Short mmCIF file of C-alpha atoms in Angstrom, two decimals:
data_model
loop_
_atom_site.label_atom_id
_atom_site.label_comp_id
_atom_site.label_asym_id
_atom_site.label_seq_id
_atom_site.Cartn_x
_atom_site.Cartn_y
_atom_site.Cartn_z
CA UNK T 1 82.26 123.42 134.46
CA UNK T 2 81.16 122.10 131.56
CA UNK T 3 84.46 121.57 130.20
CA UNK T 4 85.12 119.39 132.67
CA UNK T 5 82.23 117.45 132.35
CA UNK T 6 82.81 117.39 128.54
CA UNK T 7 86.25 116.14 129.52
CA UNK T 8 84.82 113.72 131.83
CA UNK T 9 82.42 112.22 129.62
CA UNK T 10 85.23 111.83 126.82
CA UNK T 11 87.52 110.24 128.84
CA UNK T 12 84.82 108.05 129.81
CA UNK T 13 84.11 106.93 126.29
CA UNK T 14 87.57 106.43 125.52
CA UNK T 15 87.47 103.80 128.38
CA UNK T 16 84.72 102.19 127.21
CA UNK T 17 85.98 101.81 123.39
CA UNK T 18 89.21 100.83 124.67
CA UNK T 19 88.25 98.24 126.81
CA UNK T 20 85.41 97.10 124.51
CA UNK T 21 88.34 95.89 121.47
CA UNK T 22 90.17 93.77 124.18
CA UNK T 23 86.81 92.30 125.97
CA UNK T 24 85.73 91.18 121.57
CA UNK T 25 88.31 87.64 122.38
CA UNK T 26 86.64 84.84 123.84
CA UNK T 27 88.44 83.08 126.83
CA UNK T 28 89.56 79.74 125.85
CA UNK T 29 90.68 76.77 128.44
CA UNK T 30 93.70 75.36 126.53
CA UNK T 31 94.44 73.01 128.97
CA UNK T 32 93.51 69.65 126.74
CA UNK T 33 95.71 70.63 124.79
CA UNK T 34 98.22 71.19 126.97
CA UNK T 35 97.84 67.60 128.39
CA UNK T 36 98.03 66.49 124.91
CA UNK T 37 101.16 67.77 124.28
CA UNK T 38 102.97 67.18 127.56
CA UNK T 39 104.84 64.28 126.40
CA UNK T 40 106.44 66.12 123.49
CA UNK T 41 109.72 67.48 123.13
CA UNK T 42 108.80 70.99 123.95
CA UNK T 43 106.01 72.55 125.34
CA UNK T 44 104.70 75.36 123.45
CA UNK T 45 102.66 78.06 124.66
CA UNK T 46 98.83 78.47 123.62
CA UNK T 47 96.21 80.94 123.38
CA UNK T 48 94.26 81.53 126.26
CA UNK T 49 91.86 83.74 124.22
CA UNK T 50 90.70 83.88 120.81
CA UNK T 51 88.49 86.04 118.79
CA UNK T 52 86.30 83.61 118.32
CA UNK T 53 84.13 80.70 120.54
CA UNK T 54 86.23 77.66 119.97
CA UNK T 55 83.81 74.43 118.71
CA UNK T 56 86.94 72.28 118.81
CA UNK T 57 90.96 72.06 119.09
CA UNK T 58 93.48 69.49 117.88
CA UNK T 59 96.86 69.01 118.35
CA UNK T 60 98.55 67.29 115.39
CA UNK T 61 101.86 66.05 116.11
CA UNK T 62 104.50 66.03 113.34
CA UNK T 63 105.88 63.24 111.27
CA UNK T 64 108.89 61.00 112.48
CA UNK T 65 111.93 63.71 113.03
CA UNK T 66 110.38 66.74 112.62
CA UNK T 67 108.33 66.38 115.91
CA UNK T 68 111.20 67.32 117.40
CA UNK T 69 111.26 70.07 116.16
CA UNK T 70 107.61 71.35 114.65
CA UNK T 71 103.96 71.24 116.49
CA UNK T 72 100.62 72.29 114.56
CA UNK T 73 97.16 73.19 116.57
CA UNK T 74 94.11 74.18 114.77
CA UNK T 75 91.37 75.84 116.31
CA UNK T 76 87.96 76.04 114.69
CA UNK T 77 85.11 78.55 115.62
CA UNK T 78 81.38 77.75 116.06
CA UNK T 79 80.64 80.11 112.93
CA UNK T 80 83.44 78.62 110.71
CA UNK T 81 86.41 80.54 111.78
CA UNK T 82 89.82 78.84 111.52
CA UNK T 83 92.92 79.65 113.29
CA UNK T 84 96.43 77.10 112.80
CA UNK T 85 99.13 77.89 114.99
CA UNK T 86 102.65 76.48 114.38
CA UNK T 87 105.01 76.53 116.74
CA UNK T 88 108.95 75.70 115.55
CA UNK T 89 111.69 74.77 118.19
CA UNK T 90 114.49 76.62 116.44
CA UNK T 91 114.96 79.00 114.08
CA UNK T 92 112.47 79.50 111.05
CA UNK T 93 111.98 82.11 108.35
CA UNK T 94 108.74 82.76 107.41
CA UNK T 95 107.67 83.58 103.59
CA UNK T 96 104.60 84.51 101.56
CA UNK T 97 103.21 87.25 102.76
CA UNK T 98 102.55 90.52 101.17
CA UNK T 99 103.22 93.97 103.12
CA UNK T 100 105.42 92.51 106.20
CA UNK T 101 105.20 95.15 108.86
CA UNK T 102 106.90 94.92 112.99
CA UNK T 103 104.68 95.02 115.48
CA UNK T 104 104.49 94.78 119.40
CA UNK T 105 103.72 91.04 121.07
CA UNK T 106 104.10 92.18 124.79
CA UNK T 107 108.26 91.95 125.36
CA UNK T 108 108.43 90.63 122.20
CA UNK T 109 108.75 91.92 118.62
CA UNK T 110 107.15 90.34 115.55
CA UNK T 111 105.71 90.56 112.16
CA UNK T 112 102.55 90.11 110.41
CA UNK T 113 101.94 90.12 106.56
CA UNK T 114 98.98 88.91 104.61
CA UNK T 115 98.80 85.95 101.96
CA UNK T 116 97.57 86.63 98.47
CA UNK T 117 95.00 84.82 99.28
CA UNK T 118 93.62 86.56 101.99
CA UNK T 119 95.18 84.91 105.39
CA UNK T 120 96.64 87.09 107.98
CA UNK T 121 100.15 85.86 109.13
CA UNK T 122 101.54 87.03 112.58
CA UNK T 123 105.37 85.08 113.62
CA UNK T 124 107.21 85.68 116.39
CA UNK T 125 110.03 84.48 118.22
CA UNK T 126 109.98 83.87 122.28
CA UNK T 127 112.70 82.15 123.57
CA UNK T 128 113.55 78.98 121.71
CA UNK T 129 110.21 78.87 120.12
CA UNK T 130 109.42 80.67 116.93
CA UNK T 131 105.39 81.01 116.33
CA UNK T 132 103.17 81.85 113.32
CA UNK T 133 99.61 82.54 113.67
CA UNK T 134 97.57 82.18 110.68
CA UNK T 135 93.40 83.29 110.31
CA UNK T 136 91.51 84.32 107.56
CA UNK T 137 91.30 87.93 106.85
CA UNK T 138 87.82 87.90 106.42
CA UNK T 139 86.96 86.17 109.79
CA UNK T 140 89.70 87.78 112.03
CA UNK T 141 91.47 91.14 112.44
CA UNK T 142 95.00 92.36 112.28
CA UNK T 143 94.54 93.84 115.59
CA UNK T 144 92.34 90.04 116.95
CA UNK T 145 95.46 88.20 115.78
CA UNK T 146 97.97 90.28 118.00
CA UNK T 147 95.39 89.96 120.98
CA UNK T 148 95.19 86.54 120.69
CA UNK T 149 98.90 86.15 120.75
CA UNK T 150 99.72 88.11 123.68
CA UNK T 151 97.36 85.68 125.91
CA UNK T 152 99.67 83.05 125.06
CA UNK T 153 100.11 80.99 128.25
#
């Protein structure tokens, strides 16, 4: 009996822990910046959470040619965290990071490094659009940054 319950009560906390790191993102409505960007030549997919409450979002489109081809969104926190998101139609490869490693986005696969100076880099590639997800180490986690990712909408 009290094996069970010792059981029981583990499995319980295990629960709890795991659903505790995917309740830490914040939900985010993206859907001005959707409007903002439904005249474009692609529609890229956005966060619908982020590890952080969202003070304001902008949408900057590129310069003459390229916004064909390349969108940037930045999304700053209430306590000074900074996210930029860049979203290529095409393919890109990505450079400057230190310790590249593959890891899980749902269905797809992609890789995250870190910046010498301290940013944590997360690209992947889903369907025609390549992504890179960039945060400050020391605001965001490895593990917030793939989170954040797989809410994209």
């Amino acid at each position: 009996m009290k094996k069970a319950l010792i059981l029981i009560m583990g499995l319980l906390f295990l629960t709890a822990c795991g659903n505790s790191a995917s309740s830490s993102l914040e939900e985010y409505d993206n859907s001005d910046l959707k409007n903002d960007i439904q005249n474009e030549p692609f529609q890229s997919e956005l966060p619908t959470k982020l590890p952080f409450e969202v003070d304001s979002a902008t949408f900057t489109p590129a310069p003459g040619e390229q916004s064909k081809t390349m969108q940037t969104f930045q999304f700053e926190g209430v306590d000074g965290q900074f996210m930029d998101l860049k979203t290529n139609s095409g393919e890109v490869n990505f450079s400057g990071t230190d310790n590249d490693e593959s890891v899980e986005i749902g269905d797809n696969e992609g890789t995250f490094g870190e910046t010498k100076n301290g940013s944590l880099s997360l690209h992947w590639k889903d369907g025609d659009l390549t992504y890179q997800l960039m945060a400050k180490g020391d605001k965001v986690t490895k593990e917030e940054l793939i989170e954040t990712a797989k809410s994209f909408e």
